[in-house]
Amino acid sequence: MIVTRQYAITYDAVREVYKIQSEEVPICPKCGAVMAGHGIRRRHAIDSSGTSRWFELRRWRCPACQSVHLELPDFMAPRRHYGIDVIRDVQAGGGESCPADDSTIRRWKNAKQLPGSPVPPEARPVCLNGTGAEEETT
Ligand SMILES: [Zn+2]
């Protein structure tokens, strides 16, 4: 997954879907190569009013390491259907009129961060082998 911050949104009234057109060069987060288009994926997002909208997101494939990445606009939370501003509002103590279920709101409040966010250094697992490198898990 890569996050784009510079993009245009156009609405396709026939297909009732919003298209996200990034203005950034898609760089592979694994190896740094420039990626090529690899189709689209439809995904919906729910805003603070509870309105659900469908979006077409670009998928990119890295020619060097063959990994495939979904390009998310910065208003979408990874692996969440609610917009990132809705989740952050709840986590900041707001969200009294949030359209999400109570159990979902409780889960967001208990989460230390949004899924897919960079892990802050103090929350990273402690390395016990003394090398400073994380141990590989298989
Ligand atoms: Zn790559």
Coordinates of C-alpha atoms and ligand atoms in Angstrom, one line a residue:
M1 CA 0.0 0.0 0.0
I2 CA 1.2 3.5 -0.8
V3 CA -0.5 6.7 0.2
T4 CA -0.9 9.6 -2.2
R5 CA -1.3 13.2 -1.0
Q6 CA -1.5 14.9 -4.4
Y7 CA -4.4 13.7 -6.4
A8 CA -7.5 14.8 -8.4
I9 CA -10.9 13.3 -7.8
T10 CA -13.3 13.0 -10.7
Y11 CA -16.8 11.5 -10.6
D12 CA -18.1 9.0 -13.2
A13 CA -21.9 9.6 -13.1
V14 CA -22.6 6.6 -15.3
R15 CA -20.8 4.1 -13.1
E16 CA -21.4 6.1 -9.9
V17 CA -17.8 5.9 -8.7
Y18 CA -15.2 8.5 -7.9
K19 CA -11.8 8.1 -9.5
I20 CA -8.6 9.0 -7.7
Q21 CA -5.9 10.2 -10.1
S22 CA -2.6 10.7 -8.3
E23 CA -0.2 13.3 -9.5
E24 CA 2.7 11.6 -7.8
V25 CA 5.2 9.1 -9.3
P26 CA 4.4 5.7 -7.8
I27 CA 7.5 4.5 -6.0
C28 CA 7.8 0.9 -4.7
P29 CA 7.9 1.1 -0.8
K30 CA 10.0 -2.2 -0.8
C31 CA 12.8 -1.4 -3.3
G32 CA 12.3 2.2 -4.6
A33 CA 11.7 1.3 -8.2
V34 CA 9.1 3.2 -10.2
M35 CA 6.0 1.0 -10.5
A36 CA 3.7 0.4 -13.5
G37 CA -0.1 0.3 -13.5
H38 CA -1.7 -3.0 -12.6
G39 CA -5.5 -2.4 -12.7
I40 CA -7.9 -0.8 -10.3
R41 CA -9.8 -1.9 -7.2
R42 CA -13.1 -0.5 -6.1
R43 CA -13.5 0.4 -2.5
H44 CA -16.1 2.4 -0.5
A45 CA -15.5 5.0 2.2
I46 CA -17.9 6.3 4.8
D47 CA -17.7 9.9 5.8
S48 CA -18.7 11.6 9.0
S49 CA -22.4 11.9 7.9
G50 CA -22.6 8.2 7.3
T51 CA -22.7 8.6 3.5
S52 CA -20.9 5.8 1.7
R53 CA -19.2 6.5 -1.6
W54 CA -17.5 4.2 -4.0
F55 CA -13.9 4.9 -5.2
E56 CA -11.7 3.4 -7.9
L57 CA -8.2 3.1 -6.6
R58 CA -5.1 2.3 -8.7
R59 CA -3.1 -0.8 -8.2
W60 CA 0.6 -0.7 -9.0
R61 CA 3.1 -3.5 -9.7
C62 CA 6.8 -3.2 -9.2
P63 CA 8.8 -4.4 -12.2
A64 CA 11.9 -5.1 -9.9
C65 CA 10.4 -7.0 -6.9
Q66 CA 7.0 -7.9 -8.4
S67 CA 5.1 -6.7 -5.4
V68 CA 1.6 -5.2 -5.9
H69 CA 0.5 -2.1 -4.0
L70 CA -2.8 -0.4 -3.7
E71 CA -2.7 3.4 -3.9
L72 CA -4.8 5.0 -1.1
P73 CA -5.7 8.7 -1.1
D74 CA -4.7 10.3 2.3
F75 CA -8.3 10.6 3.4
M76 CA -8.8 6.8 3.5
A77 CA -7.6 4.7 6.4
P78 CA -5.8 1.4 5.5
R79 CA -8.1 -1.6 6.0
R80 CA -11.0 0.6 7.4
H81 CA -14.2 1.7 5.6
Y82 CA -14.6 4.9 7.6
G83 CA -12.6 8.0 6.5
I84 CA -9.4 8.7 8.4
D85 CA -10.9 12.0 9.7
V86 CA -13.8 10.2 11.2
I87 CA -11.5 7.7 13.1
R88 CA -9.1 10.5 14.2
D89 CA -12.0 12.6 15.5
V90 CA -13.2 9.7 17.6
Q91 CA -9.6 8.9 18.8
A92 CA -9.2 12.6 19.8
G93 CA -12.2 12.4 22.0
G94 CA -14.9 13.7 19.6
G95 CA -17.2 11.8 17.4
E96 CA -20.4 12.2 19.4
S97 CA -22.3 12.0 16.1
C98 CA -20.1 9.3 14.6
P99 CA -22.2 7.0 12.3
A100 CA -20.1 3.9 13.3
D101 CA -21.4 1.2 15.7
D102 CA -20.5 1.5 19.4
S103 CA -18.3 -1.5 19.2
T104 CA -16.4 0.0 16.3
I105 CA -16.0 3.3 18.2
R106 CA -14.7 1.4 21.3
R107 CA -12.1 -0.4 19.1
W108 CA -10.9 2.8 17.6
K109 CA -10.5 4.4 21.0
N110 CA -8.6 1.4 22.3
A111 CA -6.3 1.4 19.3
K112 CA -3.0 3.3 19.9
Q113 CA -2.8 4.3 16.2
L114 CA -4.5 3.8 12.9
P115 CA -3.7 0.5 11.1
G116 CA -1.0 0.9 8.6
S117 CA 0.5 3.9 10.3
P118 CA 4.3 4.0 10.9
V119 CA 5.1 2.5 14.3
P120 CA 6.6 5.1 16.7
P121 CA 10.0 4.1 18.1
E122 CA 8.7 3.7 21.6
A123 CA 6.1 1.2 20.5
R124 CA 8.4 -1.0 18.5
P125 CA 9.1 -4.5 19.8
V126 CA 12.2 -4.7 22.0
C127 CA 15.1 -6.6 20.4
L128 CA 16.4 -9.3 22.7
N129 CA 19.4 -10.6 20.6
G130 CA 21.4 -7.4 21.2
T131 CA 22.1 -6.7 17.5
G132 CA 19.7 -3.9 17.2
A133 CA 18.0 -5.6 14.3
E134 CA 14.6 -7.0 14.5
E135 CA 14.5 -10.8 14.5
E136 CA 12.9 -12.4 11.5
T137 CA 9.7 -14.2 12.0
T138 CA 8.6 -16.9 9.6
Ligands
ZN1 ZN 9.8 -3.2 -5.6

